[in-house]
Structures are given as C-alpha cells and as structure tokens.
mmCIF file of C-alpha atoms in Angstrom:
data_model
loop_
_atom_site.group_PDB
_atom_site.id
_atom_site.type_symbol
_atom_site.label_atom_id
_atom_site.label_comp_id
_atom_site.label_asym_id
_atom_site.label_seq_id
_atom_site.Cartn_x
_atom_site.Cartn_y
_atom_site.Cartn_z
ATOM 1 C CA UNK A 1 -54.101 -11.347 -114.177
ATOM 2 C CA UNK A 2 -57.414 -14.598 -115.567
ATOM 3 C CA UNK A 3 -58.801 -14.068 -113.181
ATOM 4 C CA UNK A 4 -60.117 -10.124 -114.980
ATOM 5 C CA UNK A 5 -60.379 -12.532 -118.046
ATOM 6 C CA UNK A 6 -64.789 -12.671 -117.892
ATOM 7 C CA UNK A 7 -64.621 -13.303 -121.531
ATOM 8 C CA UNK A 8 -62.203 -16.015 -120.620
ATOM 9 C CA UNK A 9 -60.949 -15.226 -124.480
ATOM 10 C CA UNK A 10 -57.493 -17.894 -122.046
ATOM 11 C CA UNK A 11 -59.815 -20.101 -122.192
ATOM 12 C CA UNK A 12 -62.357 -21.944 -124.222
ATOM 13 C CA UNK A 13 -66.495 -21.816 -123.569
ATOM 14 C CA UNK A 14 -67.682 -25.000 -124.960
ATOM 15 C CA UNK A 15 -68.383 -25.600 -121.092
ATOM 16 C CA UNK A 16 -71.904 -23.625 -121.695
ATOM 17 C CA UNK A 17 -72.775 -26.411 -124.834
ATOM 18 C CA UNK A 18 -73.606 -29.298 -123.132
ATOM 19 C CA UNK A 19 -75.889 -30.280 -126.181
ATOM 20 C CA UNK A 20 -73.553 -31.118 -128.203
ATOM 21 C CA UNK A 21 -71.192 -32.220 -126.173
ATOM 22 C CA UNK A 22 -73.553 -34.941 -124.595
ATOM 23 C CA UNK A 23 -73.625 -35.728 -127.915
ATOM 24 C CA UNK A 24 -70.263 -35.174 -128.810
ATOM 25 C CA UNK A 25 -69.786 -37.848 -126.365
ATOM 26 C CA UNK A 26 -71.905 -39.879 -127.645
ATOM 27 C CA UNK A 27 -70.379 -39.624 -131.134
ATOM 28 C CA UNK A 28 -72.984 -38.927 -132.785
ATOM 29 C CA UNK A 29 -71.702 -36.684 -135.916
ATOM 30 C CA UNK A 30 -72.915 -32.459 -134.372
ATOM 31 C CA UNK A 31 -72.766 -29.625 -136.821
ATOM 32 C CA UNK A 32 -70.021 -27.038 -135.459
ATOM 33 C CA UNK A 33 -71.014 -23.731 -132.341
ATOM 34 C CA UNK A 34 -68.373 -21.580 -134.270
ATOM 35 C CA UNK A 35 -67.499 -21.145 -137.087
ATOM 36 C CA UNK A 36 -64.802 -18.638 -138.898
ATOM 37 C CA UNK A 37 -65.480 -16.848 -142.441
ATOM 38 C CA UNK A 38 -63.530 -15.615 -145.045
ATOM 39 C CA UNK A 39 -65.172 -12.504 -146.759
ATOM 40 C CA UNK A 40 -62.290 -11.161 -148.690
ATOM 41 C CA UNK A 41 -58.362 -12.300 -149.385
ATOM 42 C CA UNK A 42 -56.841 -8.615 -150.167
ATOM 43 C CA UNK A 43 -55.648 -7.124 -147.655
ATOM 44 C CA UNK A 44 -54.348 -3.312 -147.411
ATOM 45 C CA UNK A 45 -51.745 -3.816 -145.061
ATOM 46 C CA UNK A 46 -48.400 -6.802 -144.850
ATOM 47 C CA UNK A 47 -47.937 -7.823 -140.811
ATOM 48 C CA UNK A 48 -44.400 -9.444 -140.142
ATOM 49 C CA UNK A 49 -46.809 -11.903 -138.548
ATOM 50 C CA UNK A 50 -49.547 -12.158 -140.764
ATOM 51 C CA UNK A 51 -49.865 -15.621 -140.798
ATOM 52 C CA UNK A 52 -51.758 -16.241 -144.008
ATOM 53 C CA UNK A 53 -48.440 -14.744 -146.665
ATOM 54 C CA UNK A 54 -48.682 -17.829 -148.103
ATOM 55 C CA UNK A 55 -51.909 -17.988 -149.377
ATOM 56 C CA UNK A 56 -50.566 -14.227 -151.132
ATOM 57 C CA UNK A 57 -53.490 -11.615 -150.824
ATOM 58 C CA UNK A 58 -55.020 -12.147 -153.084
ATOM 59 C CA UNK A 59 -58.334 -9.991 -154.016
ATOM 60 C CA UNK A 60 -60.855 -12.768 -154.364
ATOM 61 C CA UNK A 61 -64.526 -12.249 -152.392
ATOM 62 C CA UNK A 62 -66.748 -14.405 -150.927
ATOM 63 C CA UNK A 63 -70.323 -14.114 -153.105
ATOM 64 C CA UNK A 64 -73.219 -11.764 -150.700
ATOM 65 C CA UNK A 65 -75.991 -14.178 -151.258
ATOM 66 C CA UNK A 66 -73.974 -17.425 -151.632
ATOM 67 C CA UNK A 67 -72.694 -16.775 -148.542
ATOM 68 C CA UNK A 68 -76.086 -16.064 -146.628
ATOM 69 C CA UNK A 69 -77.540 -18.651 -148.142
ATOM 70 C CA UNK A 70 -75.113 -20.976 -146.811
ATOM 71 C CA UNK A 71 -75.143 -18.446 -143.482
ATOM 72 C CA UNK A 72 -79.059 -19.304 -143.352
ATOM 73 C CA UNK A 73 -78.375 -23.360 -143.760
ATOM 74 C CA UNK A 74 -75.946 -23.399 -140.658
ATOM 75 C CA UNK A 75 -77.902 -20.611 -138.447
ATOM 76 C CA UNK A 76 -81.169 -23.819 -138.678
ATOM 77 C CA UNK A 77 -77.927 -26.395 -138.559
ATOM 78 C CA UNK A 78 -77.097 -25.089 -134.771
ATOM 79 C CA UNK A 79 -74.236 -22.312 -135.580
ATOM 80 C CA UNK A 80 -73.592 -19.935 -132.652
ATOM 81 C CA UNK A 81 -71.227 -18.085 -133.654
ATOM 82 C CA UNK A 82 -69.160 -16.791 -136.804
ATOM 83 C CA UNK A 83 -66.147 -14.264 -136.576
ATOM 84 C CA UNK A 84 -65.601 -12.728 -139.895
ATOM 85 C CA UNK A 85 -61.394 -12.688 -139.921
ATOM 86 C CA UNK A 86 -59.586 -15.257 -142.636
ATOM 87 C CA UNK A 87 -57.232 -14.089 -144.773
ATOM 88 C CA UNK A 88 -57.267 -10.598 -146.054
ATOM 89 C CA UNK A 89 -58.557 -7.485 -144.611
ATOM 90 C CA UNK A 90 -62.980 -8.141 -144.011
ATOM 91 C CA UNK A 91 -63.487 -4.686 -143.743
ATOM 92 C CA UNK A 92 -62.652 -4.288 -148.126
ATOM 93 C CA UNK A 93 -65.609 -6.584 -148.817
ATOM 94 C CA UNK A 94 -68.746 -3.844 -150.276
ATOM 95 C CA UNK A 95 -71.180 -6.789 -148.410
ATOM 96 C CA UNK A 96 -70.048 -6.860 -145.028
ATOM 97 C CA UNK A 97 -72.443 -4.602 -143.508
ATOM 98 C CA UNK A 98 -75.293 -6.205 -144.942
ATOM 99 C CA UNK A 99 -73.583 -9.872 -144.291
ATOM 100 C CA UNK A 100 -73.219 -9.745 -140.724
ATOM 101 C CA UNK A 101 -76.516 -8.176 -139.899
ATOM 102 C CA UNK A 102 -77.814 -11.119 -141.946
ATOM 103 C CA UNK A 103 -75.781 -13.591 -140.281
ATOM 104 C CA UNK A 104 -77.712 -11.000 -136.928
ATOM 105 C CA UNK A 105 -80.434 -12.373 -137.983
ATOM 106 C CA UNK A 106 -80.123 -15.796 -138.843
ATOM 107 C CA UNK A 107 -79.699 -15.826 -134.981
ATOM 108 C CA UNK A 108 -76.140 -16.434 -135.017
ATOM 109 C CA UNK A 109 -74.032 -14.169 -133.111
ATOM 110 C CA UNK A 110 -71.346 -12.405 -135.254
ATOM 111 C CA UNK A 111 -67.810 -10.903 -134.693
ATOM 112 C CA UNK A 112 -64.883 -9.602 -136.435
ATOM 113 C CA UNK A 113 -60.810 -9.142 -136.319
ATOM 114 C CA UNK A 114 -60.010 -5.951 -137.852
ATOM 115 C CA UNK A 115 -57.327 -4.146 -138.987
ATOM 116 C CA UNK A 116 -59.404 -0.876 -138.388
ATOM 117 C CA UNK A 117 -58.310 1.056 -141.013
ATOM 118 C CA UNK A 118 -61.416 1.273 -142.936
ATOM 119 C CA UNK A 119 -63.760 1.116 -139.904
ATOM 120 C CA UNK A 120 -64.235 4.540 -140.905
ATOM 121 C CA UNK A 121 -68.018 5.985 -138.816
ATOM 122 C CA UNK A 122 -70.233 4.812 -141.535
ATOM 123 C CA UNK A 123 -69.151 1.722 -141.083
ATOM 124 C CA UNK A 124 -69.090 1.717 -137.417
ATOM 125 C CA UNK A 125 -73.242 2.230 -137.776
ATOM 126 C CA UNK A 126 -73.840 -0.240 -140.199
ATOM 127 C CA UNK A 127 -71.324 -2.813 -137.895
ATOM 128 C CA UNK A 128 -71.853 -2.775 -134.276
ATOM 129 C CA UNK A 129 -75.468 -2.644 -133.866
ATOM 130 C CA UNK A 130 -74.901 -6.430 -135.251
ATOM 131 C CA UNK A 131 -71.570 -7.207 -133.398
ATOM 132 C CA UNK A 132 -71.599 -9.466 -129.843
ATOM 133 C CA UNK A 133 -67.848 -8.174 -130.351
ATOM 134 C CA UNK A 134 -64.834 -6.518 -132.849
ATOM 135 C CA UNK A 135 -61.498 -6.367 -132.107
ATOM 136 C CA UNK A 136 -58.892 -4.859 -133.761
ATOM 137 C CA UNK A 137 -54.833 -5.952 -134.202
ATOM 138 C CA UNK A 138 -53.471 -2.854 -132.796
ATOM 139 C CA UNK A 139 -49.226 -4.320 -132.100
ATOM 140 C CA UNK A 140 -47.320 -1.276 -130.902
ATOM 141 C CA UNK A 141 -47.678 1.674 -128.853
ATOM 142 C CA UNK A 142 -46.450 4.473 -131.777
ATOM 143 C CA UNK A 143 -46.674 5.205 -135.452
ATOM 144 C CA UNK A 144 -42.989 4.348 -136.188
ATOM 145 C CA UNK A 145 -43.511 1.131 -134.549
ATOM 146 C CA UNK A 146 -46.903 0.537 -135.840
ATOM 147 C CA UNK A 147 -45.808 1.434 -139.236
ATOM 148 C CA UNK A 148 -42.667 -1.071 -138.918
ATOM 149 C CA UNK A 149 -45.144 -4.156 -137.903
ATOM 150 C CA UNK A 150 -48.050 -3.748 -140.388
ATOM 151 C CA UNK A 151 -46.255 -2.768 -143.450
ATOM 152 C CA UNK A 152 -47.983 0.331 -143.649
ATOM 153 C CA UNK A 153 -48.044 4.020 -143.949
ATOM 154 C CA UNK A 154 -47.332 5.809 -140.152
ATOM 155 C CA UNK A 155 -50.630 6.852 -140.424
ATOM 156 C CA UNK A 156 -52.499 4.889 -140.186
ATOM 157 C CA UNK A 157 -51.573 4.253 -136.808
ATOM 158 C CA UNK A 158 -53.501 7.244 -136.116
ATOM 159 C CA UNK A 159 -56.487 7.200 -138.081
ATOM 160 C CA UNK A 160 -56.661 3.286 -136.378
ATOM 161 C CA UNK A 161 -56.982 4.699 -132.838
ATOM 162 C CA UNK A 162 -59.465 7.339 -134.454
ATOM 163 C CA UNK A 163 -61.842 4.668 -135.611
ATOM 164 C CA UNK A 164 -61.838 3.021 -132.240
ATOM 165 C CA UNK A 165 -62.337 6.277 -130.711
ATOM 166 C CA UNK A 166 -65.485 6.745 -133.236
ATOM 167 C CA UNK A 167 -66.689 3.464 -132.397
ATOM 168 C CA UNK A 168 -66.933 3.648 -128.763
ATOM 169 C CA UNK A 169 -68.541 6.638 -128.753
ATOM 170 C CA UNK A 170 -71.003 5.222 -131.591
ATOM 171 C CA UNK A 171 -71.693 2.745 -129.057
ATOM 172 C CA UNK A 172 -72.305 3.965 -126.110
ATOM 173 C CA UNK A 173 -74.011 7.660 -127.555
ATOM 174 C CA UNK A 174 -77.049 4.251 -129.266
ATOM 175 C CA UNK A 175 -76.066 1.757 -125.857
ATOM 176 C CA UNK A 176 -74.980 -1.054 -128.085
ATOM 177 C CA UNK A 177 -74.083 -5.111 -126.272
ATOM 178 C CA UNK A 178 -71.136 -4.677 -128.707
ATOM 179 C CA UNK A 179 -67.687 -5.363 -126.980
ATOM 180 C CA UNK A 180 -64.946 -3.511 -128.424
ATOM 181 C CA UNK A 181 -60.938 -5.120 -128.653
ATOM 182 C CA UNK A 182 -57.805 -4.638 -129.350
ATOM 183 C CA UNK A 183 -55.079 -7.036 -129.843
ATOM 184 C CA UNK A 184 -51.199 -6.833 -129.340
ATOM 185 C CA UNK A 185 -49.189 -9.174 -129.992
ATOM 186 C CA UNK A 186 -46.048 -9.859 -127.793
ATOM 187 C CA UNK A 187 -43.162 -9.392 -130.155
ATOM 188 C CA UNK A 188 -39.649 -8.333 -130.049
ATOM 189 C CA UNK A 189 -40.069 -5.442 -132.036
ATOM 190 C CA UNK A 190 -43.138 -3.906 -130.105
ATOM 191 C CA UNK A 191 -42.453 -5.153 -126.911
ATOM 192 C CA UNK A 192 -41.169 -2.099 -125.190
ATOM 193 C CA UNK A 193 -44.428 -0.426 -126.276
ATOM 194 C CA UNK A 194 -47.082 -2.327 -124.058
ATOM 195 C CA UNK A 195 -47.711 -0.374 -121.901
ATOM 196 C CA UNK A 196 -47.303 3.006 -123.917
ATOM 197 C CA UNK A 197 -49.862 1.121 -126.395
ATOM 198 C CA UNK A 198 -52.120 0.831 -123.151
ATOM 199 C CA UNK A 199 -53.095 4.504 -122.239
ATOM 200 C CA UNK A 200 -53.456 4.308 -126.061
ATOM 201 C CA UNK A 201 -56.497 2.106 -126.084
ATOM 202 C CA UNK A 202 -57.602 2.948 -122.517
ATOM 203 C CA UNK A 203 -57.646 6.184 -123.062
ATOM 204 C CA UNK A 204 -59.421 5.089 -126.720
ATOM 205 C CA UNK A 205 -62.513 4.219 -124.559
ATOM 206 C CA UNK A 206 -62.426 0.408 -125.515
ATOM 207 C CA UNK A 207 -63.744 -1.896 -123.315
ATOM 208 C CA UNK A 208 -60.342 -4.245 -123.633
ATOM 209 C CA UNK A 209 -57.025 -5.475 -124.352
ATOM 210 C CA UNK A 210 -55.375 -8.796 -125.686
ATOM 211 C CA UNK A 211 -52.133 -9.290 -124.800
ATOM 212 C CA UNK A 212 -50.920 -12.221 -127.196
ATOM 213 C CA UNK A 213 -47.460 -13.916 -127.883
ATOM 214 C CA UNK A 214 -47.065 -15.505 -131.725
ATOM 215 C CA UNK A 215 -47.296 -18.305 -132.585
ATOM 216 C CA UNK A 216 -45.649 -19.628 -135.308
ATOM 217 C CA UNK A 217 -48.031 -20.943 -138.458
ATOM 218 C CA UNK A 218 -45.925 -23.806 -140.333
ATOM 219 C CA UNK A 219 -46.718 -22.741 -143.418
ATOM 220 C CA UNK A 220 -46.392 -18.825 -143.220
ATOM 221 C CA UNK A 221 -43.248 -17.360 -144.912
ATOM 222 C CA UNK A 222 -42.885 -15.039 -142.129
ATOM 223 C CA UNK A 223 -40.115 -16.018 -139.749
ATOM 224 C CA UNK A 224 -40.056 -14.592 -136.170
ATOM 225 C CA UNK A 225 -38.194 -15.727 -132.989
ATOM 226 C CA UNK A 226 -41.197 -15.309 -130.910
ATOM 227 C CA UNK A 227 -39.299 -17.078 -127.503
ATOM 228 C CA UNK A 228 -40.818 -15.870 -124.260
ATOM 229 C CA UNK A 229 -38.679 -14.954 -120.942
ATOM 230 C CA UNK A 230 -41.723 -16.515 -118.483
ATOM 231 C CA UNK A 231 -39.590 -13.883 -116.099
ATOM 232 C CA UNK A 232 -40.279 -11.152 -117.515
ATOM 233 C CA UNK A 233 -43.697 -11.347 -118.830
ATOM 234 C CA UNK A 234 -44.206 -11.607 -114.954
ATOM 235 C CA UNK A 235 -42.289 -8.350 -114.260
ATOM 236 C CA UNK A 236 -45.077 -6.644 -117.802
ATOM 237 C CA UNK A 237 -48.119 -9.081 -116.060
ATOM 238 C CA UNK A 238 -47.947 -6.780 -112.267
ATOM 239 C CA UNK A 239 -46.998 -3.834 -114.572
ATOM 240 C CA UNK A 240 -50.218 -4.076 -116.903
ATOM 241 C CA UNK A 241 -53.139 -5.140 -114.187
ATOM 242 C CA UNK A 242 -52.557 -1.778 -112.318
ATOM 243 C CA UNK A 243 -53.757 -0.408 -116.164
ATOM 244 C CA UNK A 244 -57.227 -2.817 -115.680
ATOM 245 C CA UNK A 245 -60.317 -0.495 -114.448
ATOM 246 C CA UNK A 246 -63.831 -1.104 -114.338
ATOM 247 C CA UNK A 247 -64.643 -0.127 -117.637
ATOM 248 C CA UNK A 248 -61.166 -1.714 -118.812
ATOM 249 C CA UNK A 249 -60.123 -4.432 -119.074
ATOM 250 C CA UNK A 250 -56.335 -6.050 -119.733
ATOM 251 C CA UNK A 251 -56.584 -9.866 -120.165
ATOM 252 C CA UNK A 252 -53.012 -11.385 -120.569
ATOM 253 C CA UNK A 253 -52.846 -14.218 -122.489
ATOM 254 C CA UNK A 254 -50.963 -16.249 -119.416
ATOM 255 C CA UNK A 255 -52.409 -19.938 -120.079
ATOM 256 C CA UNK A 256 -51.372 -19.142 -123.900
ATOM 257 C CA UNK A 257 -47.631 -18.066 -123.054
ATOM 258 C CA UNK A 258 -47.302 -21.394 -120.127
ATOM 259 C CA UNK A 259 -49.067 -24.249 -123.472
ATOM 260 C CA UNK A 260 -46.538 -22.748 -126.105
ATOM 261 C CA UNK A 261 -43.369 -24.297 -123.706
ATOM 262 C CA UNK A 262 -45.774 -27.001 -122.726
ATOM 263 C CA UNK A 263 -46.458 -30.735 -124.766
ATOM 264 C CA UNK A 264 -49.550 -31.232 -125.455
ATOM 265 C CA UNK A 265 -52.045 -33.928 -123.722
ATOM 266 C CA UNK A 266 -54.139 -35.033 -126.858
ATOM 267 C CA UNK A 267 -52.912 -37.215 -129.436
ATOM 268 C CA UNK A 268 -55.106 -35.571 -132.118
ATOM 269 C CA UNK A 269 -57.320 -32.618 -132.993
ATOM 270 C CA UNK A 270 -60.290 -33.945 -130.996
ATOM 271 C CA UNK A 271 -62.178 -30.977 -131.490
ATOM 272 C CA UNK A 272 -61.923 -30.526 -134.919
ATOM 273 C CA UNK A 273 -66.210 -31.560 -134.834
ATOM 274 C CA UNK A 274 -66.893 -28.799 -133.124
ATOM 275 C CA UNK A 275 -65.612 -25.766 -135.084
ATOM 276 C CA UNK A 276 -65.256 -25.044 -139.479
ATOM 277 C CA UNK A 277 -63.217 -22.570 -141.387
ATOM 278 C CA UNK A 278 -65.442 -20.713 -144.741
ATOM 279 C CA UNK A 279 -62.679 -19.696 -146.799
ATOM 280 C CA UNK A 280 -63.207 -16.497 -149.496
ATOM 281 C CA UNK A 281 -63.162 -18.826 -152.750
ATOM 282 C CA UNK A 282 -66.181 -20.801 -150.712
ATOM 283 C CA UNK A 283 -63.779 -23.866 -149.250
ATOM 284 C CA UNK A 284 -64.591 -25.092 -145.596
ATOM 285 C CA UNK A 285 -61.659 -26.723 -143.843
ATOM 286 C CA UNK A 286 -61.214 -27.852 -140.548
ATOM 287 C CA UNK A 287 -58.840 -25.565 -139.361
ATOM 288 C CA UNK A 288 -57.313 -22.709 -140.713
ATOM 289 C CA UNK A 289 -53.537 -25.546 -140.468
ATOM 290 C CA UNK A 290 -55.076 -27.175 -143.626
ATOM 291 C CA UNK A 291 -56.159 -23.930 -145.063
ATOM 292 C CA UNK A 292 -54.723 -23.872 -149.297
ATOM 293 C CA UNK A 293 -54.508 -27.255 -148.907
ATOM 294 C CA UNK A 294 -57.327 -28.551 -151.131
ATOM 295 C CA UNK A 295 -56.695 -32.375 -150.170
ATOM 296 C CA UNK A 296 -58.740 -31.519 -146.708
ATOM 297 C CA UNK A 297 -61.633 -29.402 -147.676
ATOM 298 C CA UNK A 298 -64.696 -31.097 -146.727
ATOM 299 C CA UNK A 299 -66.040 -29.796 -149.726
ATOM 300 C CA UNK A 300 -67.499 -26.069 -150.956
ATOM 301 C CA UNK A 301 -70.163 -23.737 -150.370
ATOM 302 C CA UNK A 302 -70.974 -22.613 -154.615
ATOM 303 C CA UNK A 303 -71.260 -26.652 -154.768
ATOM 304 C CA UNK A 304 -72.887 -27.495 -151.931
ATOM 305 C CA UNK A 305 -75.620 -27.409 -148.948
ATOM 306 C CA UNK A 306 -74.189 -27.357 -145.847
ATOM 307 C CA UNK A 307 -75.570 -30.682 -144.870
ATOM 308 C CA UNK A 308 -74.220 -32.375 -147.872
ATOM 309 C CA UNK A 309 -70.844 -31.216 -146.896
ATOM 310 C CA UNK A 310 -71.213 -32.247 -143.667
ATOM 311 C CA UNK A 311 -72.576 -35.629 -143.833
ATOM 312 C CA UNK A 312 -70.798 -36.190 -147.137
ATOM 313 C CA UNK A 313 -67.973 -39.006 -147.527
ATOM 314 C CA UNK A 314 -65.225 -36.759 -148.249
ATOM 315 C CA UNK A 315 -65.750 -35.449 -144.928
ATOM 316 C CA UNK A 316 -66.314 -38.426 -143.088
ATOM 317 C CA UNK A 317 -62.903 -39.191 -145.382
ATOM 318 C CA UNK A 318 -60.630 -36.019 -143.707
ATOM 319 C CA UNK A 319 -61.717 -36.635 -140.553
ATOM 320 C CA UNK A 320 -60.838 -39.801 -140.144
ATOM 321 C CA UNK A 321 -57.067 -39.034 -141.563
ATOM 322 C CA UNK A 322 -56.878 -35.897 -139.133
ATOM 323 C CA UNK A 323 -57.155 -38.862 -136.168
ATOM 324 C CA UNK A 324 -55.630 -41.812 -137.417
ATOM 325 C CA UNK A 325 -52.538 -40.016 -139.551
ATOM 326 C CA UNK A 326 -52.725 -36.453 -138.999
ATOM 327 C CA UNK A 327 -49.261 -35.897 -136.596
ATOM 328 C CA UNK A 328 -50.821 -33.012 -134.237
ATOM 329 C CA UNK A 329 -46.595 -32.182 -134.258
ATOM 330 C CA UNK A 330 -46.914 -29.972 -137.645
ATOM 331 C CA UNK A 331 -50.031 -28.122 -135.920
ATOM 332 C CA UNK A 332 -49.700 -24.699 -134.033
ATOM 333 C CA UNK A 333 -48.817 -24.396 -131.407
ATOM 334 C CA UNK A 334 -50.960 -23.324 -128.031
ATOM 335 C CA UNK A 335 -53.292 -22.360 -131.378
ATOM 336 C CA UNK A 336 -57.017 -21.717 -131.163
ATOM 337 C CA UNK A 337 -57.945 -25.297 -130.411
ATOM 338 C CA UNK A 338 -55.949 -26.035 -127.601
ATOM 339 C CA UNK A 339 -57.388 -25.495 -124.884
ATOM 340 C CA UNK A 340 -61.203 -27.347 -125.837
ATOM 341 C CA UNK A 341 -58.604 -30.401 -127.323
ATOM 342 C CA UNK A 342 -57.347 -30.693 -124.028
ATOM 343 C CA UNK A 343 -60.557 -30.103 -122.674
ATOM 344 C CA UNK A 344 -62.169 -32.611 -124.259
ATOM 345 C CA UNK A 345 -59.428 -35.094 -124.241
ATOM 346 C CA UNK A 346 -59.893 -35.368 -120.542
ATOM 347 C CA UNK A 347 -63.550 -36.157 -121.064
ATOM 348 C CA UNK A 348 -62.520 -39.347 -123.142
ATOM 349 C CA UNK A 349 -59.954 -40.339 -120.669
ATOM 350 C CA UNK A 350 -60.575 -39.233 -117.197
ATOM 351 C CA UNK A 351 -58.142 -40.609 -114.467
ATOM 352 C CA UNK A 352 -59.593 -43.049 -111.784
ATOM 353 C CA UNK A 353 -60.336 -40.364 -109.164
ATOM 354 C CA UNK A 354 -63.206 -38.093 -111.067
ATOM 355 C CA UNK A 355 -66.102 -38.592 -108.738
ATOM 356 C CA UNK A 356 -63.789 -37.446 -105.808
ATOM 357 C CA UNK A 357 -65.250 -33.807 -106.698
#
C-alpha cells in the first residue's frame, strides 16, 4: 500500500528541500518550511479523539490583518506551505476564504483540515481554487458511529458526504488542482466500519482516503485504548487494497502504525527548526505538544514580526531547552515530526558504511 502513497503522507518530504537541509547541516539558522495556523479556537463538534480538548474550545479568532502580515513575511523568508487546522474548526473563521487566497498570492501553498460540516458550496468555491489539498475528518461509515465519535448529531454525517460530493463537482467543473481527501482515524468504536466508509468515500468521488492510527496527546483529557493488532491490520490492509483504483487511493499508514510500537532512534526533536505552529492567540510554538504552555512560546505575532521572533533570544532559549533538557519520552508517539526526526538523525549520525551506495 505504501507504494501507492504518491503524496508521501506516511513518510516525509524534507528530501525535496535540499537548500534548507544543506543550510541546517552547516549549522545555519533557517526559517520554517511548513507551518500550521489555528484560525479559530471553537468547534462545532466534540470528537472523542480530539487532541486539543484541554484548550477548552475557546471561541477565539486570529485577526485576519495580523495573519496576513505574518503570512506575507513568511513567504518572503522561504516558508513553502501553511496548513489551516489548529485548535478548533477553521471554517468557523469568518475570513478563512480570504486568508487562504492571500496565502496563495503570497507564494505559499495552502491546505485545509476540517470536519466538513461548514463546507457549503460557497466556501468550497472560494477555497478550492487556492488550496493544494483539503482533508475532511470522517472516522465512521454510518451516521450512528459518526455521531458517537464526533460528538454531534447524526444528520451531520450525510451533510459532510454531500459537501464532499459538491466539492468534487466544483473541483472537476473548474479543473482545480486541489486534492480532496478524507481521514479515518482507527478507533475501537469504528474499526469494523472501515470498509463501509471506504465505499461511501469512493462513491463521493474524492481523490484519497487516509487510514491512520490514534496517537494519544499527553495533555488531552480524552483517553482511548488504541492498542493495535498488527495481524488484524495486515488483513484489513489487503482487503482495502482492492478498493483503490486510478481515481481513488487508499493510503494505509502502516509505517506510522509500526512506529507507535518502536523505540525512537533520535534523542531529541532535531527537526523542530523546519516547522512552526501559530495559535489563535498569536503564539508561535515549535510543536503542538507545547500548545498552551507559555514557557515554550517562541513569541507572539501580535507583538513582533517573524524575523524578530525567529532571530530573538526567546526562541533561542526555548530551542536550547528542547535540545538539551526536554525528554523526548514526553512527546506524542509517531507524531508528525517522527519520520523527519529519524531522517535528520541519520544525516547527523551516519554509520561507517554510507559510501557503499
């Protein structure tokens, strides 16, 4: 299945950014290639797997002008991509379509992760033309399970599928390049509905479906028994492989599932300089593991611009702490940076046989 993952969702893409990699290897201070921005703190769902429930869904909006000012400078400093996701549901931000359009105009690729309920035709039309990809969290094959997992009414399931169908129609009609996908988080409550969801999503016409394991955020109030039976997953992967075709890919995150059970080969988050996360309050963090912990904030975009923050003493102090004192065992297993950290650690700590290519 990994061979079909043309988007490298179950791996990483740092190998395509050689100039930044080379600068990093020389010990230079680099700006982030990728950022996540939280536009809105509130949410219309209460998912049982939500990693950020400890932030309590505060209905805070990142100011659009402040966001644009930051995005403009980020583009000039070499940031290549921004994902709009964050603490809450991004489509609840009243200016999201305008912000996404501005992101693309600033030379930065934009992406969106959403629960899809607010993705009506107007929002789809305004955002799809400027997005590189969009992914909807579905996590169920029936309305009953969907309502249970997403903490919402059953009617939302059909609404999301309808919104996906409309998005696909709009994309094809206008020949937009945006890849439309859905994510299915494997949980004890939905494991038996994966094949049902696969058929529903394939019939909706989307480009791909990502099946990934649940990883517990250390600060999340939710607690889910997510132990995976790899033998059962082998059977599931083989069954789902038959559902892929030229227009619909199933990306089964096998490597991520295996990494959940493996020891980390790196001693600290060596890839932190390549990414950043901005919250609705304007704080910049190296990673979502530190969200809400003010002592790990690199700065605030309401108060300082990107250069002032990135070159500032505060960021240097936080990064030094992460490298020298933060215990990697406190981090989320198989996090977004895991594959990147493994790759960078190997670059920094090669074995004696590397010349035998």
